[in-house]
XYZ file of N, CA, C and O in Angstrom:
540
model
N -11.618 1.598 -16.451
C -10.184 1.354 -16.398
C -9.801 0.883 -14.997
O -10.260 1.428 -14.001
N -8.962 -0.123 -14.935
C -8.535 -0.671 -13.652
C -7.558 0.254 -12.951
O -6.659 0.807 -13.575
N -7.729 0.401 -11.655
C -6.746 1.131 -10.863
C -5.482 0.286 -10.760
O -5.546 -0.935 -10.651
N -4.352 0.957 -10.794
C -3.057 0.294 -10.673
C -2.576 0.453 -9.228
O -2.394 1.576 -8.763
N -2.390 -0.660 -8.526
C -1.956 -0.632 -7.136
C -0.632 -1.382 -7.024
O -0.533 -2.527 -7.458
N 0.355 -0.708 -6.456
C 1.627 -1.366 -6.186
C 1.641 -1.762 -4.715
O 1.548 -0.908 -3.831
N 1.745 -3.053 -4.472
C 1.871 -3.579 -3.122
C 3.340 -3.912 -2.890
O 3.916 -4.704 -3.621
N 3.925 -3.284 -1.883
C 5.325 -3.556 -1.545
C 5.295 -4.352 -0.247
O 5.101 -3.798 0.838
N 5.454 -5.666 -0.389
C 5.258 -6.587 0.741
C 6.143 -7.819 0.541
O 6.033 -8.487 -0.477
N 7.010 -8.104 1.511
C 7.909 -9.246 1.379
C 7.286 -10.546 1.878
O 7.764 -11.626 1.543
N 6.213 -10.469 2.642
C 5.580 -11.671 3.171
C 4.590 -12.204 2.133
O 3.569 -11.571 1.859
N 4.906 -13.368 1.576
C 4.069 -13.933 0.514
C 2.649 -14.205 1.009
O 1.684 -14.038 0.264
N 2.501 -14.610 2.258
C 1.179 -14.864 2.818
C 0.337 -13.600 2.873
O -0.851 -13.616 2.537
N 0.959 -12.485 3.283
C 0.238 -11.212 3.317
C -0.152 -10.777 1.905
O -1.267 -10.302 1.681
N 0.763 -10.918 0.959
C 0.470 -10.521 -0.421
C -0.699 -11.335 -0.978
O -1.596 -10.791 -1.623
N -0.697 -12.619 -0.698
C -1.776 -13.498 -1.152
C -3.104 -13.103 -0.501
O -4.144 -13.017 -1.169
N -3.060 -12.829 0.785
C -4.258 -12.445 1.531
C -4.838 -11.129 1.024
O -6.056 -10.985 0.885
N -3.988 -10.178 0.709
C -4.445 -8.890 0.191
C -5.132 -9.072 -1.161
O -6.213 -8.546 -1.406
N -4.507 -9.849 -2.031
C -5.122 -10.136 -3.328
C -6.456 -10.846 -3.185
O -7.433 -10.517 -3.868
N -6.519 -11.800 -2.261
C -7.748 -12.551 -2.014
C -8.848 -11.641 -1.470
O -9.997 -11.725 -1.886
N -8.492 -10.754 -0.544
C -9.479 -9.843 0.043
C -10.090 -8.946 -1.023
O -11.311 -8.726 -1.040
N -9.263 -8.430 -1.920
C -9.758 -7.548 -2.976
C -10.660 -8.307 -3.948
O -11.693 -7.794 -4.384
N -10.259 -9.543 -4.262
C -11.053 -10.358 -5.177
C -12.417 -10.689 -4.566
O -13.450 -10.581 -5.224
N -12.422 -11.082 -3.289
C -13.674 -11.418 -2.605
C -14.619 -10.219 -2.538
O -15.830 -10.370 -2.608
N -14.051 -9.030 -2.367
C -14.876 -7.818 -2.261
C -15.241 -7.245 -3.629
O -15.861 -6.190 -3.704
N -14.820 -7.947 -4.689
C -15.093 -7.518 -6.062
C -14.534 -6.132 -6.352
O -15.153 -5.327 -7.048
N -13.361 -5.850 -5.800
C -12.675 -4.595 -6.079
C -11.714 -4.870 -7.226
O -10.767 -5.639 -7.089
N -11.991 -4.261 -8.379
C -11.190 -4.514 -9.570
C -9.978 -3.599 -9.610
O -10.108 -2.402 -9.861
N -8.825 -4.174 -9.335
C -7.571 -3.439 -9.441
C -6.545 -4.352 -10.091
O -6.694 -5.571 -10.086
N -5.528 -3.741 -10.668
C -4.388 -4.516 -11.142
C -3.331 -4.396 -10.050
O -2.771 -3.329 -9.842
N -3.110 -5.495 -9.330
C -2.203 -5.513 -8.198
C -0.807 -5.920 -8.665
O -0.602 -7.036 -9.117
N 0.127 -4.992 -8.568
C 1.529 -5.268 -8.867
C 2.203 -5.523 -7.529
O 1.948 -4.792 -6.568
N 3.076 -6.520 -7.453
C 3.694 -6.850 -6.171
C 5.211 -6.754 -6.267
O 5.824 -7.344 -7.152
N 5.778 -5.991 -5.335
C 7.236 -5.922 -5.179
C 7.563 -6.616 -3.864
O 6.933 -6.349 -2.842
N 8.546 -7.517 -3.888
C 8.875 -8.322 -2.707
C 9.921 -7.677 -1.800
O 10.207 -8.182 -0.725
N 10.544 -6.597 -2.263
C 11.530 -5.904 -1.439
C 11.644 -4.458 -1.915
O 11.065 -4.086 -2.935
N 12.384 -3.661 -1.156
C 12.506 -2.248 -1.478
C 13.173 -1.984 -2.815
O 12.768 -1.082 -3.559
N 14.183 -2.775 -3.144
C 14.872 -2.584 -4.442
C 13.937 -2.835 -5.607
O 13.902 -2.067 -6.572
N 13.165 -3.921 -5.532
C 12.223 -4.243 -6.603
C 11.157 -3.155 -6.723
O 10.758 -2.789 -7.830
N 10.733 -2.615 -5.596
C 9.741 -1.527 -5.624
C 10.285 -0.327 -6.386
O 9.589 0.251 -7.227
N 11.534 0.043 -6.115
C 12.122 1.193 -6.817
C 12.301 0.910 -8.298
O 12.134 1.811 -9.127
N 12.627 -0.334 -8.653
C 12.724 -0.700 -10.074
C 11.378 -0.513 -10.771
O 11.298 0.084 -11.839
N 10.319 -1.019 -10.151
C 8.983 -0.905 -10.739
C 8.571 0.564 -10.834
O 8.055 1.014 -11.859
N 8.802 1.311 -9.768
C 8.439 2.732 -9.772
C 9.263 3.540 -10.765
O 8.834 4.601 -11.209
N 10.436 3.032 -11.115
C 11.292 3.714 -12.074
C 10.906 3.483 -13.523
O 11.417 4.140 -14.425
N 10.004 2.553 -13.762
C 9.552 2.289 -15.130
C 8.732 3.477 -15.620
O 7.782 3.899 -14.967
N 9.121 4.005 -16.745
C 8.527 5.243 -17.269
C 7.018 5.142 -17.473
O 6.284 6.085 -17.248
N 6.539 3.975 -17.894
C 5.120 3.829 -18.216
C 4.263 3.419 -17.028
O 3.051 3.276 -17.172
N 4.865 3.206 -15.871
C 4.094 2.747 -14.716
C 3.741 3.916 -13.814
O 4.601 4.574 -13.246
N 2.451 4.195 -13.717
C 1.952 5.287 -12.874
C 0.884 4.712 -11.942
O -0.298 4.673 -12.295
N 1.272 4.240 -10.762
C 0.278 3.626 -9.882
C -0.696 4.662 -9.316
O -0.350 5.830 -9.151
N -1.909 4.195 -9.042
C -2.913 5.040 -8.399
C -2.741 5.023 -6.883
O -3.209 5.920 -6.191
N -2.081 3.968 -6.382
C -1.892 3.777 -4.950
C -0.686 2.879 -4.722
O -0.452 1.943 -5.486
N 0.049 3.174 -3.655
C 1.123 2.295 -3.207
C 0.796 1.876 -1.782
O 0.575 2.731 -0.914
N 0.717 0.560 -1.567
C 0.535 0.016 -0.218
C 1.903 -0.514 0.190
O 2.461 -1.390 -0.471
N 2.439 0.045 1.266
C 3.843 -0.157 1.602
C 4.034 -0.733 2.997
O 3.568 -0.152 3.980
N 4.725 -1.861 3.065
C 5.165 -2.397 4.344
C 6.465 -1.682 4.700
O 7.209 -1.261 3.814
N 6.752 -1.515 5.967
C 7.985 -0.820 6.367
C 9.179 -1.752 6.466
O 10.291 -1.390 6.096
N 8.955 -2.954 6.987
C 10.058 -3.890 7.222
C 10.278 -4.748 5.989
O 9.652 -5.784 5.816
N 11.181 -4.268 5.134
C 11.448 -4.934 3.861
C 12.919 -5.316 3.757
O 13.773 -4.630 4.305
N 13.222 -6.386 3.008
C 14.628 -6.692 2.738
C 15.208 -5.714 1.707
O 14.476 -5.072 0.963
N 16.511 -5.627 1.700
C 17.313 -4.830 0.753
C 17.215 -3.336 0.991
O 18.201 -2.685 1.242
N 16.031 -2.755 0.868
C 15.816 -1.336 1.166
C 14.577 -1.222 2.041
O 13.559 -1.854 1.749
N 14.645 -0.405 3.064
C 13.505 -0.281 3.976
C 12.331 0.425 3.304
O 12.480 1.111 2.297
N 11.183 0.273 3.932
C 10.003 0.997 3.474
C 10.210 2.501 3.514
O 9.675 3.236 2.689
N 11.021 2.967 4.470
C 11.314 4.405 4.545
C 12.059 4.880 3.309
O 11.790 5.963 2.789
N 12.998 4.084 2.830
C 13.749 4.455 1.617
C 12.821 4.529 0.417
O 12.924 5.434 -0.411
N 11.908 3.567 0.322
C 10.939 3.563 -0.773
C 10.031 4.789 -0.659
O 9.793 5.494 -1.639
N 9.571 5.063 0.540
C 8.678 6.200 0.775
C 9.350 7.523 0.405
O 8.733 8.391 -0.218
N 10.611 7.660 0.741
C 11.344 8.892 0.423
C 11.465 9.091 -1.088
O 11.508 10.219 -1.578
N 11.491 7.984 -1.839
C 11.631 8.037 -3.293
C 10.312 8.350 -3.995
O 10.295 8.899 -5.092
N 9.198 7.982 -3.370
C 7.892 8.088 -4.017
C 7.528 9.537 -4.310
O 7.775 10.425 -3.504
N 6.917 9.728 -5.464
C 6.396 11.042 -5.802
C 5.203 11.334 -4.915
O 4.384 10.458 -4.661
N 5.102 12.541 -4.453
C 4.016 12.896 -3.536
C 2.658 12.931 -4.230
O 1.635 13.071 -3.586
N 2.647 12.791 -5.563
C 1.381 12.788 -6.291
C 0.661 11.448 -6.160
O -0.551 11.383 -6.345
N 1.393 10.381 -5.853
C 0.790 9.061 -5.688
C 0.566 8.805 -4.212
O 1.510 8.868 -3.430
N -0.674 8.519 -3.806
C -0.893 8.243 -2.391
C -0.159 6.972 -1.960
O -0.197 5.961 -2.661
N 0.507 7.062 -0.813
C 1.182 5.915 -0.221
C 0.533 5.660 1.133
O 0.447 6.560 1.965
N 0.065 4.435 1.319
C -0.487 4.027 2.600
C 0.450 2.980 3.184
O 0.729 1.962 2.553
N 0.965 3.263 4.375
C 1.816 2.303 5.061
C 0.897 1.292 5.736
O -0.017 1.659 6.479
N 1.126 0.006 5.434
C 0.343 -1.094 5.999
C 1.348 -2.013 6.664
O 2.090 -2.722 5.988
N 1.425 -1.963 7.981
C 2.529 -2.582 8.689
C 2.093 -3.259 9.974
O 1.038 -2.938 10.528
N 2.917 -4.154 10.444
C 2.665 -4.792 11.743
C 3.369 -4.043 12.869
O 3.249 -4.410 14.030
N 4.085 -2.980 12.538
C 4.815 -2.212 13.545
C 3.863 -1.580 14.566
O 2.867 -0.974 14.203
N 4.212 -1.722 15.824
C 3.433 -1.100 16.894
C 4.150 0.128 17.447
O 3.711 0.723 18.419
N 5.239 0.501 16.808
C 6.069 1.617 17.266
C 5.489 2.951 16.786
O 5.366 3.190 15.582
N 5.140 3.813 17.719
C 4.553 5.112 17.362
C 5.527 5.986 16.568
O 5.100 6.792 15.738
N 6.822 5.830 16.797
C 7.785 6.642 16.044
C 7.791 6.259 14.567
O 8.077 7.092 13.716
N 7.455 5.000 14.262
C 7.337 4.589 12.859
C 6.230 5.374 12.175
O 6.375 5.826 11.039
N 5.120 5.539 12.858
C 3.994 6.284 12.283
C 4.368 7.746 12.053
O 4.126 8.296 10.975
N 4.995 8.366 13.038
C 5.399 9.768 12.911
C 6.367 9.931 11.744
O 6.222 10.841 10.914
N 7.344 9.048 11.666
C 8.353 9.133 10.595
C 7.724 8.913 9.220
O 8.011 9.645 8.267
N 6.868 7.902 9.112
C 6.229 7.604 7.822
C 5.375 8.780 7.352
O 5.420 9.163 6.179
N 4.611 9.350 8.258
C 3.753 10.478 7.886
C 4.602 11.690 7.501
O 4.268 12.420 6.570
N 5.725 11.883 8.188
C 6.578 13.029 7.862
C 7.254 12.859 6.502
O 7.619 13.840 5.867
N 7.391 11.604 6.052
C 7.974 11.342 4.729
C 6.931 11.365 3.615
O 7.245 11.122 2.458
N 5.681 11.620 3.973
C 4.671 11.789 2.931
C 3.604 10.723 2.841
O 2.766 10.772 1.932
N 3.616 9.741 3.740
C 2.539 8.748 3.713
C 1.213 9.455 3.959
O 1.135 10.388 4.754
N 0.168 9.037 3.256
C -1.151 9.641 3.442
C -1.887 9.032 4.620
O -2.767 9.655 5.194
N -1.516 7.771 4.926
C -2.188 7.077 6.020
C -1.251 6.010 6.553
O -0.416 5.472 5.819
N -1.387 5.706 7.837
C -0.584 4.676 8.490
C -1.566 3.694 9.112
O -2.354 4.057 9.979
N -1.562 2.448 8.627
C -2.528 1.450 9.084
C -1.762 0.257 9.650
O -0.904 -0.311 8.970
N -2.088 -0.092 10.882
C -1.484 -1.280 11.488
C -2.260 -2.511 11.035
O -3.497 -2.512 11.056
N -1.541 -3.554 10.633
C -2.191 -4.780 10.155
C -2.965 -5.428 11.298
O -2.386 -5.764 12.330
N -4.271 -5.588 11.114
C -5.063 -6.256 12.153
C -4.684 -7.732 12.279
O -4.247 -8.355 11.312
N -4.880 -8.278 13.467
C -4.572 -9.681 13.727
C -5.686 -10.583 13.184
O -5.423 -11.622 12.596
N -6.932 -10.165 13.400
C -8.078 -10.972 12.979
C -8.235 -10.935 11.457
O -8.163 -9.866 10.855
N -8.487 -12.099 10.871
C -8.555 -12.231 9.412
C -9.589 -11.292 8.790
O -9.282 -10.578 7.833
N -10.799 -11.257 9.309
C -11.835 -10.418 8.709
C -11.499 -8.939 8.851
O -11.723 -8.149 7.928
N -10.935 -8.546 9.987
C -10.521 -7.151 10.186
C -9.420 -6.775 9.196
O -9.384 -5.659 8.678
N -8.516 -7.721 8.948
C -7.423 -7.511 7.992
C -7.994 -7.251 6.600
O -7.645 -6.278 5.938
N -8.896 -8.127 6.169
C -9.507 -7.988 4.842
C -10.279 -6.676 4.727
O -10.205 -5.988 3.706
N -11.013 -6.327 5.774
C -11.780 -5.083 5.781
C -10.845 -3.880 5.657
O -11.127 -2.937 4.903
N -9.732 -3.914 6.370
C -8.773 -2.808 6.327
C -8.199 -2.639 4.923
O -8.102 -1.522 4.401
N -7.827 -3.744 4.284
C -7.275 -3.693 2.927
C -8.292 -3.090 1.955
O -7.962 -2.196 1.169
N -9.514 -3.557 2.021
C -10.548 -3.069 1.105
C -10.830 -1.591 1.332
O -11.011 -0.829 0.375
N -10.851 -1.177 2.588
C -11.086 0.240 2.886
C -9.958 1.105 2.317
O -10.215 2.154 1.720
N -8.718 0.663 2.467
C -7.571 1.423 1.941
C -7.710 1.599 0.430
O -7.583 2.700 -0.099
N -7.979 0.507 -0.267
C -8.056 0.572 -1.734
C -9.252 1.387 -2.183
O -9.141 2.219 -3.088
N -10.380 1.208 -1.531
C -11.566 1.998 -1.916
C -11.332 3.484 -1.674
O -11.762 4.319 -2.449
N -10.662 3.796 -0.598
C -10.463 5.199 -0.252
C -9.460 5.881 -1.170
O -9.651 7.028 -1.568
N -8.376 5.206 -1.485
C -7.262 5.882 -2.156
C -7.092 5.528 -3.633
O -6.431 6.269 -4.351
N -7.647 4.413 -4.105
C -7.344 3.991 -5.481
C -8.534 3.979 -6.421
O -8.366 3.702 -7.590
N -9.702 4.273 -5.927
C -10.855 4.290 -6.825
C -10.678 5.425 -7.829
O -10.382 6.557 -7.424
N -10.860 5.169 -9.111
C -10.601 6.187 -10.131
C -11.386 7.475 -9.952
O -10.891 8.547 -10.247
N -12.580 7.405 -9.405
C -13.398 8.608 -9.257
C -12.895 9.530 -8.160
O -13.310 10.665 -8.061
N -11.982 9.035 -7.348
C -11.528 9.827 -6.217
C -10.320 10.697 -6.527
O -9.977 11.566 -5.752
N -9.645 10.433 -7.637
C -8.517 11.259 -8.074
C -7.478 11.498 -6.969
O -6.968 12.581 -6.815
N -7.232 10.452 -6.189
C -6.193 10.566 -5.173
C -6.604 11.311 -3.929
O -5.819 11.485 -3.020
N -7.832 11.773 -3.874
C -8.305 12.481 -2.688
C -9.097 11.518 -1.818
O -9.772 10.636 -2.325
N -9.040 11.710 -0.556
C -9.818 10.863 0.346
C -11.297 11.115 0.115
O -11.770 12.230 0.245
N -12.010 10.091 -0.288
C -13.418 10.247 -0.598
C -14.301 9.777 0.551
O -15.457 10.128 0.623
N -13.744 8.975 1.431
C -14.518 8.458 2.546
C -13.995 9.053 3.837
O -12.809 9.323 3.956
N -14.855 9.231 4.803
C -14.369 9.762 6.091
C -13.424 8.775 6.755
O -13.553 7.569 6.556
N -12.525 9.295 7.544
C -11.537 8.437 8.216
C -12.180 7.810 9.431
O -12.902 8.386 10.151
C-alpha cells in the first residue's frame, strides 16, 4: 500500500523537485499537494484522507504554516521543510508539535537527499509513524 504524503508548499518549483526526488529514489508514495494553508486545511478536513506524513513549509499564502501545524492531529507526523534560517521558527514549530524541523538545502543533491530521508524516516508503512532511522 502506498504511503499518503501531504506536501504543503506554495512554490511550484519546490513541489516539482520534491516529486522528482522521490521518483528518482524509487520511493513509492502518493504525493498530495496543497499550495496554501487554506487548501491544506481543506484536504486535511476530508473525512477519508488520513496522511502518513505531512511535509509543511512555514511561509504560505492565506494561512501560515503555523496555523496548519496547530490544526494537525498529533497522530500524523509533521515535518517542517523550510528555507527559514530563524531559530525562533524552529522552536515555535517544535512546540506546536512538529516532529522534525529541516532547513531546505541550497545544493540540489543535498535537497533531494533531505527529502528522501524525511519520507523514508516518517512515511514508510513499516515504521508506523515512529522514527526508524537515527537522526
